[in-house]
mmCIF file of C-alpha atoms (C1' of nucleotides) in Angstrom:
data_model
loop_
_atom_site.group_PDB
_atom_site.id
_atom_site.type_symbol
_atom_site.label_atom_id
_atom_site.label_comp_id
_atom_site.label_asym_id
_atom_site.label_seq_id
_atom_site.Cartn_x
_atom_site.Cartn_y
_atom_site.Cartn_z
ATOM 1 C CA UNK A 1 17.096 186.319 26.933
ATOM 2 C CA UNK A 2 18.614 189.388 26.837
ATOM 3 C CA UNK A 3 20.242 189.002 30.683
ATOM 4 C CA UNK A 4 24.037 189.392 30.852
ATOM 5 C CA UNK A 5 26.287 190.175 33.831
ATOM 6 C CA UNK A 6 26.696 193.531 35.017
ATOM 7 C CA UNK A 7 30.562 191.173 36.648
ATOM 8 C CA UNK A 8 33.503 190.325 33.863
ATOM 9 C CA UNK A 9 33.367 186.442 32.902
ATOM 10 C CA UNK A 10 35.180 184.668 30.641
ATOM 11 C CA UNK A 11 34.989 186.088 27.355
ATOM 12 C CA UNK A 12 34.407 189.865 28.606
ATOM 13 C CA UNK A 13 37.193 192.175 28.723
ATOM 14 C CA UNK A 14 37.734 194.801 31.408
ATOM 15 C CA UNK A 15 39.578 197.800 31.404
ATOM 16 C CA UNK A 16 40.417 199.840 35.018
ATOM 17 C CA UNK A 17 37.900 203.334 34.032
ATOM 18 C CA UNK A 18 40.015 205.684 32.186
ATOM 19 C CA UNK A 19 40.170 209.383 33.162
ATOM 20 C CA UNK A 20 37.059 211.312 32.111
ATOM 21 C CA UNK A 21 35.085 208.354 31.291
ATOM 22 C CA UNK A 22 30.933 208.132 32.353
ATOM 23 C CA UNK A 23 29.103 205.853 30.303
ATOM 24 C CA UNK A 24 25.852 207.650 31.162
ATOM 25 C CA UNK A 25 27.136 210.639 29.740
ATOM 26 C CA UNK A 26 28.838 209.807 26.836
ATOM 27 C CA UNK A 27 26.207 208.206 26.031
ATOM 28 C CA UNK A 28 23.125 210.501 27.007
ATOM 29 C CA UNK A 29 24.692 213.098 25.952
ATOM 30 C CA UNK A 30 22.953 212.947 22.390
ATOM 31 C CA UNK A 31 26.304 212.859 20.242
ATOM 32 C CA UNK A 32 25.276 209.099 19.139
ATOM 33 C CA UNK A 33 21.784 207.489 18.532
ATOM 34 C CA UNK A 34 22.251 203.475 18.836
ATOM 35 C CA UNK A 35 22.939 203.217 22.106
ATOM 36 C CA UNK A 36 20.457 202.280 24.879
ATOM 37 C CA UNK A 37 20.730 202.176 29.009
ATOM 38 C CA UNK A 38 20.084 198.267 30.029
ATOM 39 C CA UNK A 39 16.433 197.844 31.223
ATOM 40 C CA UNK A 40 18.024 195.072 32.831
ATOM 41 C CA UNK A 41 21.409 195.871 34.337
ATOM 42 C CA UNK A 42 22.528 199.018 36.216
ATOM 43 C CA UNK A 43 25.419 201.531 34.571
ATOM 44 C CA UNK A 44 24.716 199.185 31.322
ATOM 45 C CA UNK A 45 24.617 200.171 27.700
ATOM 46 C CA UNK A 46 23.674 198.324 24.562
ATOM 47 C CA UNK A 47 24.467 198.958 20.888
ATOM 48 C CA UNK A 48 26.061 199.076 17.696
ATOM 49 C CA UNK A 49 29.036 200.491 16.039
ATOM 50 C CA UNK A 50 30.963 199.825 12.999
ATOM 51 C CA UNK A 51 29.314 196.760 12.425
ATOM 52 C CA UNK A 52 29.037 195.337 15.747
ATOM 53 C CA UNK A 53 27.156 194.754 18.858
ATOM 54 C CA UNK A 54 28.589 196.265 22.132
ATOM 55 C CA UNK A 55 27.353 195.785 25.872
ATOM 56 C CA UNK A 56 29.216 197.922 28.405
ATOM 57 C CA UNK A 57 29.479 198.392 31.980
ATOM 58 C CA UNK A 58 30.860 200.917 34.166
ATOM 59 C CA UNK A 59 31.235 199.742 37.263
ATOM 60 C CA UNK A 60 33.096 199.024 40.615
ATOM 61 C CA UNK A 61 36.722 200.792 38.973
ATOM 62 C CA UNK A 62 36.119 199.340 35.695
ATOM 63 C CA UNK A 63 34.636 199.585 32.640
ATOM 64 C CA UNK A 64 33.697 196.014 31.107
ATOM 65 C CA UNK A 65 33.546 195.009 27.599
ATOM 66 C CA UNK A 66 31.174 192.582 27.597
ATOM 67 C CA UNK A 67 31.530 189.467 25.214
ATOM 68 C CA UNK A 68 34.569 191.102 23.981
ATOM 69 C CA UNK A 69 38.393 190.068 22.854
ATOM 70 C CA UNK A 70 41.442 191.857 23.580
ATOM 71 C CA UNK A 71 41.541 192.392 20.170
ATOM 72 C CA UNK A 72 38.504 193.480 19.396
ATOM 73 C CA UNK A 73 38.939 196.069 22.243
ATOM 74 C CA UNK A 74 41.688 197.116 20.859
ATOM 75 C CA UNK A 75 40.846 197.559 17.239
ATOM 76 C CA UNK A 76 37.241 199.005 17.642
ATOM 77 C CA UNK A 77 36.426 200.038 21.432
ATOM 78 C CA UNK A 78 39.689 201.594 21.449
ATOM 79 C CA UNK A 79 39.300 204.292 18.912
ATOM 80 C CA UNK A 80 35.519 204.618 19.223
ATOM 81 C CA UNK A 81 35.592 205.606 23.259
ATOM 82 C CA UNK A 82 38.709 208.281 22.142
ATOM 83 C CA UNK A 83 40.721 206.802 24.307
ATOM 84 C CA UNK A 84 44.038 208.293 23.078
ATOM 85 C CA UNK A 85 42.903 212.173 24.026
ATOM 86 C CA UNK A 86 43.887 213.673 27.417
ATOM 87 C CA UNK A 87 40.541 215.241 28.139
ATOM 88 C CA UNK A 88 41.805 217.048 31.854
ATOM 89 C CA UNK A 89 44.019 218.584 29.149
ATOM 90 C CA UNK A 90 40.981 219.660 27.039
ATOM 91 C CA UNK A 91 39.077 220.599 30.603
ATOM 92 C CA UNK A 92 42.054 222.590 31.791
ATOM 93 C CA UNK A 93 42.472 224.740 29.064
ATOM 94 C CA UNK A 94 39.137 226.120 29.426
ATOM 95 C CA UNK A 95 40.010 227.351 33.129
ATOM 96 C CA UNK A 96 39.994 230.745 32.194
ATOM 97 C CA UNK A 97 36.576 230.924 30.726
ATOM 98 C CA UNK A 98 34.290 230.916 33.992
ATOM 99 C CA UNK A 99 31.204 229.317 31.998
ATOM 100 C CA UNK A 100 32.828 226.908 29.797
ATOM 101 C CA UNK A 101 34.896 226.033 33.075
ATOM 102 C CA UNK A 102 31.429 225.255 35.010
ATOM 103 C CA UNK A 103 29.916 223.075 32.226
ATOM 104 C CA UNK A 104 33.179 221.140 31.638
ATOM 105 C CA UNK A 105 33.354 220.576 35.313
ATOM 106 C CA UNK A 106 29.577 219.267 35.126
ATOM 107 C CA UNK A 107 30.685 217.168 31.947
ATOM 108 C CA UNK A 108 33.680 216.064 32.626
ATOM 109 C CA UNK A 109 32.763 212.368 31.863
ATOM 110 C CA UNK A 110 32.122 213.149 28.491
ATOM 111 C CA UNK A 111 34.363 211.845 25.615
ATOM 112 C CA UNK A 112 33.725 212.771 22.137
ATOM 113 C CA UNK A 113 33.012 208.812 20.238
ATOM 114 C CA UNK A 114 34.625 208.522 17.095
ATOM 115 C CA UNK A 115 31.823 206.907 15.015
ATOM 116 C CA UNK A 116 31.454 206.243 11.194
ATOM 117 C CA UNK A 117 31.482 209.114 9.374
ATOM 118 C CA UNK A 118 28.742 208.041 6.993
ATOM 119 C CA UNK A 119 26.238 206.971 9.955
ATOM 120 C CA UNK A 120 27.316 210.254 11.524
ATOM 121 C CA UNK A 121 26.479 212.220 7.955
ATOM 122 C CA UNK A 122 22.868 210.415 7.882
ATOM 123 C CA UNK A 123 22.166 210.009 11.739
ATOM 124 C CA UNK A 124 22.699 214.145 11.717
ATOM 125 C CA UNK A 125 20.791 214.748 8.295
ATOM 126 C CA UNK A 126 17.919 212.928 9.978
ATOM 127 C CA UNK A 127 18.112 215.113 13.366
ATOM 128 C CA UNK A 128 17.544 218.130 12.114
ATOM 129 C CA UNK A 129 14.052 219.761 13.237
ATOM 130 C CA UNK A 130 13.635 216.518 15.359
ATOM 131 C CA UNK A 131 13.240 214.800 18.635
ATOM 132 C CA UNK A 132 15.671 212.252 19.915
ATOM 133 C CA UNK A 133 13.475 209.465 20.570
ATOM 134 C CA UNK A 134 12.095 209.227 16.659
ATOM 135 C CA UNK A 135 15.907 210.007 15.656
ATOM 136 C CA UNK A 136 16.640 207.086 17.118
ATOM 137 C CA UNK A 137 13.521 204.955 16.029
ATOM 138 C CA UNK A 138 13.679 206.267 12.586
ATOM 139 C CA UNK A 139 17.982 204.902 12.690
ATOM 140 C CA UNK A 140 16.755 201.454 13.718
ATOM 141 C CA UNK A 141 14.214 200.708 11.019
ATOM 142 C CA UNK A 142 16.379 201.807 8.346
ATOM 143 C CA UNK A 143 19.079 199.860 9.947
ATOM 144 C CA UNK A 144 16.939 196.686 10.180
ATOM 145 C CA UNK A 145 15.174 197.531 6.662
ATOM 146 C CA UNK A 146 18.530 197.909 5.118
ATOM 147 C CA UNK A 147 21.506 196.819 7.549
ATOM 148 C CA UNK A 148 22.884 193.761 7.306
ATOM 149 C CA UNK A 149 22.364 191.487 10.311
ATOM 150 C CA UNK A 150 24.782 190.753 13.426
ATOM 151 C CA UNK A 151 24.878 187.234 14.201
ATOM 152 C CA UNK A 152 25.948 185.357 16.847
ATOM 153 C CA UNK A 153 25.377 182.451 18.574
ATOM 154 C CA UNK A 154 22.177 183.300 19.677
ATOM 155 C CA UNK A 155 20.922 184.863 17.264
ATOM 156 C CA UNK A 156 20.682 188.125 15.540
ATOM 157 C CA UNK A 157 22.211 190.700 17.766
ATOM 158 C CA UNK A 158 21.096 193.598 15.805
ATOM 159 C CA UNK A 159 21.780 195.164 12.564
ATOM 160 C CA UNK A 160 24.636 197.395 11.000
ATOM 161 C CA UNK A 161 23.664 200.530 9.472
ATOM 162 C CA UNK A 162 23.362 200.184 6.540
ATOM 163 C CA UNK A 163 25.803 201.453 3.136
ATOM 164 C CA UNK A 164 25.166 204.200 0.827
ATOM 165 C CA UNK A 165 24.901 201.634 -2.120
ATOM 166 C CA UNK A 166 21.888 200.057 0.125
ATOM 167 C CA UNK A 167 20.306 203.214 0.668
ATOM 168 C CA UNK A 168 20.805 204.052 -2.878
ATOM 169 C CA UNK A 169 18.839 200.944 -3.693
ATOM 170 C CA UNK A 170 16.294 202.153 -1.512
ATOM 171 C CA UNK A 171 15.744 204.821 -3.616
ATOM 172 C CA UNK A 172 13.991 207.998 -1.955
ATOM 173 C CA UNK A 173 10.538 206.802 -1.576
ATOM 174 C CA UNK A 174 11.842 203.398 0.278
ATOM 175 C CA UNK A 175 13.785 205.812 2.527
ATOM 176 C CA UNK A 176 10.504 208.210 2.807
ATOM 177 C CA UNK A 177 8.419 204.769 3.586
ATOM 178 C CA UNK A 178 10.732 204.812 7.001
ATOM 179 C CA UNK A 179 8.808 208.109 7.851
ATOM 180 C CA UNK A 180 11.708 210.046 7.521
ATOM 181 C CA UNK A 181 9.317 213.174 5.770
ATOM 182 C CA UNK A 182 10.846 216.040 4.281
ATOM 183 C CA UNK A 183 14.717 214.085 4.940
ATOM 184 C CA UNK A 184 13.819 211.091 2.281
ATOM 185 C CA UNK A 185 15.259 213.247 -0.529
ATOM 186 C CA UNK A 186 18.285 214.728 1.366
ATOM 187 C CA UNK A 187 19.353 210.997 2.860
ATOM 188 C CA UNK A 188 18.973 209.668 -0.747
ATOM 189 C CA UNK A 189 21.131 212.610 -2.116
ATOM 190 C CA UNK A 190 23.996 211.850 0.265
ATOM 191 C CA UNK A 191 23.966 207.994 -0.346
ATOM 192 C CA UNK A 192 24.029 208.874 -4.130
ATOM 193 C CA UNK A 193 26.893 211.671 -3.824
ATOM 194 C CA UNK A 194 28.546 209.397 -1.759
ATOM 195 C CA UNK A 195 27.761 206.393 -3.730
ATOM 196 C CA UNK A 196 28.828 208.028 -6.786
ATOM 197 C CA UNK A 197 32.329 209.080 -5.346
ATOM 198 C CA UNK A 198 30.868 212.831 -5.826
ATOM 199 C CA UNK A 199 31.595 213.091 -2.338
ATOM 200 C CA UNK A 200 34.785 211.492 -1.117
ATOM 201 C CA UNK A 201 34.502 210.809 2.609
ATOM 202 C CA UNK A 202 38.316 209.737 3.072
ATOM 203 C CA UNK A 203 38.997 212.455 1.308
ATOM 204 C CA UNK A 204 37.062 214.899 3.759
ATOM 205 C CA UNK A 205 38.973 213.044 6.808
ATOM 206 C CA UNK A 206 42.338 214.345 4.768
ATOM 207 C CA UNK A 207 40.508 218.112 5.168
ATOM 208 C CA UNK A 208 41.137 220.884 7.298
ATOM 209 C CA UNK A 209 37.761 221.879 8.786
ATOM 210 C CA UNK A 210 37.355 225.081 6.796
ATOM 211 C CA UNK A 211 37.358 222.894 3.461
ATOM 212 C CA UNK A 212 35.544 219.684 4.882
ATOM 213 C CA UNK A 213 32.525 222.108 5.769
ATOM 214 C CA UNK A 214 31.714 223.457 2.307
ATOM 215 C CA UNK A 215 32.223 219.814 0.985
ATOM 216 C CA UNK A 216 29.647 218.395 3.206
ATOM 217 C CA UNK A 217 27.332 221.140 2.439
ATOM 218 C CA UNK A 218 27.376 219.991 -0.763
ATOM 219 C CA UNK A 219 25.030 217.920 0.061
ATOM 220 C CA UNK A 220 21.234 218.966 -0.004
ATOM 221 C CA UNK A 221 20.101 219.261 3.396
ATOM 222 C CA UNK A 222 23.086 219.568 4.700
ATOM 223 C CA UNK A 223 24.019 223.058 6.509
ATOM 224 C CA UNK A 224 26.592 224.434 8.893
ATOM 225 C CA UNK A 225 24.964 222.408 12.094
ATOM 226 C CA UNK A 226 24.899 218.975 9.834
ATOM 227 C CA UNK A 227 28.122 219.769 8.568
ATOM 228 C CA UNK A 228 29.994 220.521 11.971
ATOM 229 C CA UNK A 229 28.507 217.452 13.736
ATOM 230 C CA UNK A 230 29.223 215.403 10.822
ATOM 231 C CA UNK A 231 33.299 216.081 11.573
ATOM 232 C CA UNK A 232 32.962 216.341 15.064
ATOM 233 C CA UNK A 233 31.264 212.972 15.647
ATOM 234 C CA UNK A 234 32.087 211.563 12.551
ATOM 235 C CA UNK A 235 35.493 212.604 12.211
ATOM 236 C CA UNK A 236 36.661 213.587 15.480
ATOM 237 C CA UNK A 237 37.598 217.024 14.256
ATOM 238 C CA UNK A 238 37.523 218.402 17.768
ATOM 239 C CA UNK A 239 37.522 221.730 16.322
ATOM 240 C CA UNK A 240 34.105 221.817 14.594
ATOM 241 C CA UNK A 241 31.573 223.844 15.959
ATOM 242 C CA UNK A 242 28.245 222.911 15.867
ATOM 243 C CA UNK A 243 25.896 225.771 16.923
ATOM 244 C CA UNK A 244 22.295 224.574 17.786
ATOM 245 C CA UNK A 245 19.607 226.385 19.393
ATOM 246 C CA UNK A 246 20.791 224.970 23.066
ATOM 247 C CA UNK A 247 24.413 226.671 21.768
ATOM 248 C CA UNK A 248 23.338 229.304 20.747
ATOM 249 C CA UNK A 249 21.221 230.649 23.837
ATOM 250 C CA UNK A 250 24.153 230.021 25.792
ATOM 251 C CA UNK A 251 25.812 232.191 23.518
ATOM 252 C CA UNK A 252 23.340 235.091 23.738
ATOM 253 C CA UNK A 253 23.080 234.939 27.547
ATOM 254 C CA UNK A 254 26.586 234.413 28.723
ATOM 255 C CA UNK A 255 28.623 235.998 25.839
ATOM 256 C CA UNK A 256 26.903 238.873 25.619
ATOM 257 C CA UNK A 257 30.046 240.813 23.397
ATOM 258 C CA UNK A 258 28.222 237.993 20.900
ATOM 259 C CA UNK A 259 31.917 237.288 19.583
ATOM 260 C CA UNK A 260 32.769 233.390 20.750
ATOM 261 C CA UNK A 261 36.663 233.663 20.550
ATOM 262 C CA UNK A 262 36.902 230.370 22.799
ATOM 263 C CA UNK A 263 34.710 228.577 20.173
ATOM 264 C CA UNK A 264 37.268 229.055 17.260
ATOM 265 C CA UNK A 265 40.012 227.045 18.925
ATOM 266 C CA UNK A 266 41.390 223.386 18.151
ATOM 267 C CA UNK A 267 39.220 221.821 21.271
ATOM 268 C CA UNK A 268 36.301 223.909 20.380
ATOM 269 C CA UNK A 269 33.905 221.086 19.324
ATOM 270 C CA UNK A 270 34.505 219.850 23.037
ATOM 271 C CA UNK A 271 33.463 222.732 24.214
ATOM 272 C CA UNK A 272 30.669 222.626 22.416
ATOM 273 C CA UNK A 273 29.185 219.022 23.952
ATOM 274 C CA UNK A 274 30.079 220.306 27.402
ATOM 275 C CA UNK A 275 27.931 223.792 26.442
ATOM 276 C CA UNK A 276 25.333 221.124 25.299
ATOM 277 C CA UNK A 277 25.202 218.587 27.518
ATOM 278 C CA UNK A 278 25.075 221.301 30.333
ATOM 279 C CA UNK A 279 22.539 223.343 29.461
ATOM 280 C CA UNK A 280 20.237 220.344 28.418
ATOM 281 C CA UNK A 281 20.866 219.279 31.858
ATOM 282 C CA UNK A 282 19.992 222.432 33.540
ATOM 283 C CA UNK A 283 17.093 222.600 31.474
ATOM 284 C CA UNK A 284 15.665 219.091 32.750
ATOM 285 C CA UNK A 285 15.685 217.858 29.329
ATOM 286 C CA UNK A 286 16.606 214.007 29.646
ATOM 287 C CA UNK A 287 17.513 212.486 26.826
ATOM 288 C "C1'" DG B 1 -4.801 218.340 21.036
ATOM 289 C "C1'" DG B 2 -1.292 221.562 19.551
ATOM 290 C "C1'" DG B 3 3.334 223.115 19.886
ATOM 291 C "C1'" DC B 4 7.702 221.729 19.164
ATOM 292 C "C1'" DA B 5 12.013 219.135 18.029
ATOM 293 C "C1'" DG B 6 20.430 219.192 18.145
ATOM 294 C "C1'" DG B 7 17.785 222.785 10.774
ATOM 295 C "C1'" DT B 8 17.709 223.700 6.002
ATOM 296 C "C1'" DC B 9 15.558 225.040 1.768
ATOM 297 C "C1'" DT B 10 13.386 228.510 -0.851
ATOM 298 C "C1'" DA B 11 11.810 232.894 -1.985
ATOM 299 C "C1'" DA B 12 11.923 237.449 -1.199
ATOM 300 C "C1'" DG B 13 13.837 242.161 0.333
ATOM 301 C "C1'" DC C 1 23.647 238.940 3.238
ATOM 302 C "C1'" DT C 2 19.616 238.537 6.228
ATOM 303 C "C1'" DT C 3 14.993 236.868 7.113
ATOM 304 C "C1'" DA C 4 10.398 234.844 7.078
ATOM 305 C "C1'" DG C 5 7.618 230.398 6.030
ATOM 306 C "C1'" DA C 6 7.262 225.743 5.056
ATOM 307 C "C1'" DC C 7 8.381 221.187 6.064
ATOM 308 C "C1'" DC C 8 7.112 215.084 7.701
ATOM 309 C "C1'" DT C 9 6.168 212.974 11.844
ATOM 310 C "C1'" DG C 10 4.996 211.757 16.424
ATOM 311 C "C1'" DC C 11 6.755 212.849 21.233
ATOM 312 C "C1'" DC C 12 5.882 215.917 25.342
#
DNA sequence: GGGCAGGTCTAAG
DNA sequence: CTTAGACCTGCC
């Protein structure tokens, strides 16, 4: 049921593969949770964004949108793949540091997704002190629990994640019944700050990044790491910083002066997912 | 089986 | 301002 071809057909919409563009990294690289490699078909992704199901293919010079119109593409796929940023720009400017210069080289298929800011705000609330694979299980219960469903013609396709108001209704122990422990009670204070208009998301967008930090960290159980992969995923404020433990051991081993000049710059949140990605990698940590 | 996971809160110095 | 412990749960 779920087969599809890995070749464009009618209805599918293919794009030659832009510059810096690997599906299996952008997409194993852990900046996004709802998207799963194809048990079925080879270089093949499944999932959901802003409210709608997505199967991709890279492959053969082209990336295919699978099921997808022009504009649809154009409106959604578009913006969410970054397609608009010159990343052997972003790469080249980094020449000068020799380890940020290996790991880009490594990464280099990486693109930073522009995704919903409020599923970025909850998807990163619910990461912290956590493993990928219940991140990810933990996103589609809530999703199906309290997303609204993705139909098509054959079928449900999936389900959206869901709005502050619905997680509001939830209330904290329906968000605590999705196993979510100690994060019930910080998930249910962002949909209610949110909710409320206590926290203004379009408003953050308008932010620089040293005032859309403190604003998100407004928020209980949000802190700096929340906060900066809120607006770099969320956002695509390329210049947040998110410093995690993979981070910060590169950090301590390669920067030894301890000062990260590199990591205050306007591509530094780029930086930061090569860093990532790269050491994970190294590490034989599969995501 | 037990440590650990893309952290943050709280309570103390 | 810096630093221990605690924290839900279920992968590895």
């Amino acid at each position: 049921m779920d087969t599809i071809f890995e070749q464009a057909v009618k209805g599918d919409y293919a794009i030659d593969i832009p510059k810096n563009f690997d599906i299996n990294q952008i997409f194993d690289c852990g900046q996004c949770f709802r998207f799963n490699r194809s048990e079925s078909c080879d270089n093949t992704y499944n999932g959901i964004a802003f409210s709608k199901k997505l199967t991709i293919t890279q492959k053969d010079g082209k990336v295919i949108f699978h099921n997808t119109s022009k504009e649809e593409f154009e409106k959604v796929w578009h913006t969410f793949f970054d397609l608009d940023t010159n990343y052997a720009d972003v790469i080249g400017s980094f020449s000068d540091d020799r380890v940020l210069a290996e790991a880009s080289a490594f990464s280099s298929g990486i693109r930073i997704l522009r995704q919903d800011s409020w599923e970025a705000l909850c998807s990163f609330i619910i990461s912290q002190n956590n493993n990928i694979p219940r991140i990810k299980g933990i996103i589609e219960h809530m999703s199906e629990k309290y997303g609204k469903p993705i139909e098509s013609e054959s079928g449900i396709d999936g389900y959206s994640f869901p709005t502050p108001k619905a997680l509001c209704d939830a209330g904290e122990s329906g968000l605590f019944a999705l196993k979510t422990g100690f994060r019930a009670k910080y998930i249910y204070d962002a949909a209610s700050k949110v909710e409320s208009g206590e926290i203004n998301l379009s408003e953050i967008d308008k932010m620089k990044l040293e005032d859309a930090l403190p604003a998100l960290e407004a928020i209980k159980g949000v802190g700096p790491k929340v906060a900066a992969c809120t607006l770099l995923f969320g956002f695509a404020k390329h210049d947040a910083f998110p410093i995690d433990v993979w981070v910060k051991r590169i950090l301590s081993s390669y920067y030894s002066d301890g000062a990260s000049h590199h990591f205050s710059e306007k591509n530094a949140g780029i930086a930061q997912q090569y860093l990532f990605y790269y050491e994970r990698c190294k590490n034989n940590i599969f995501i």
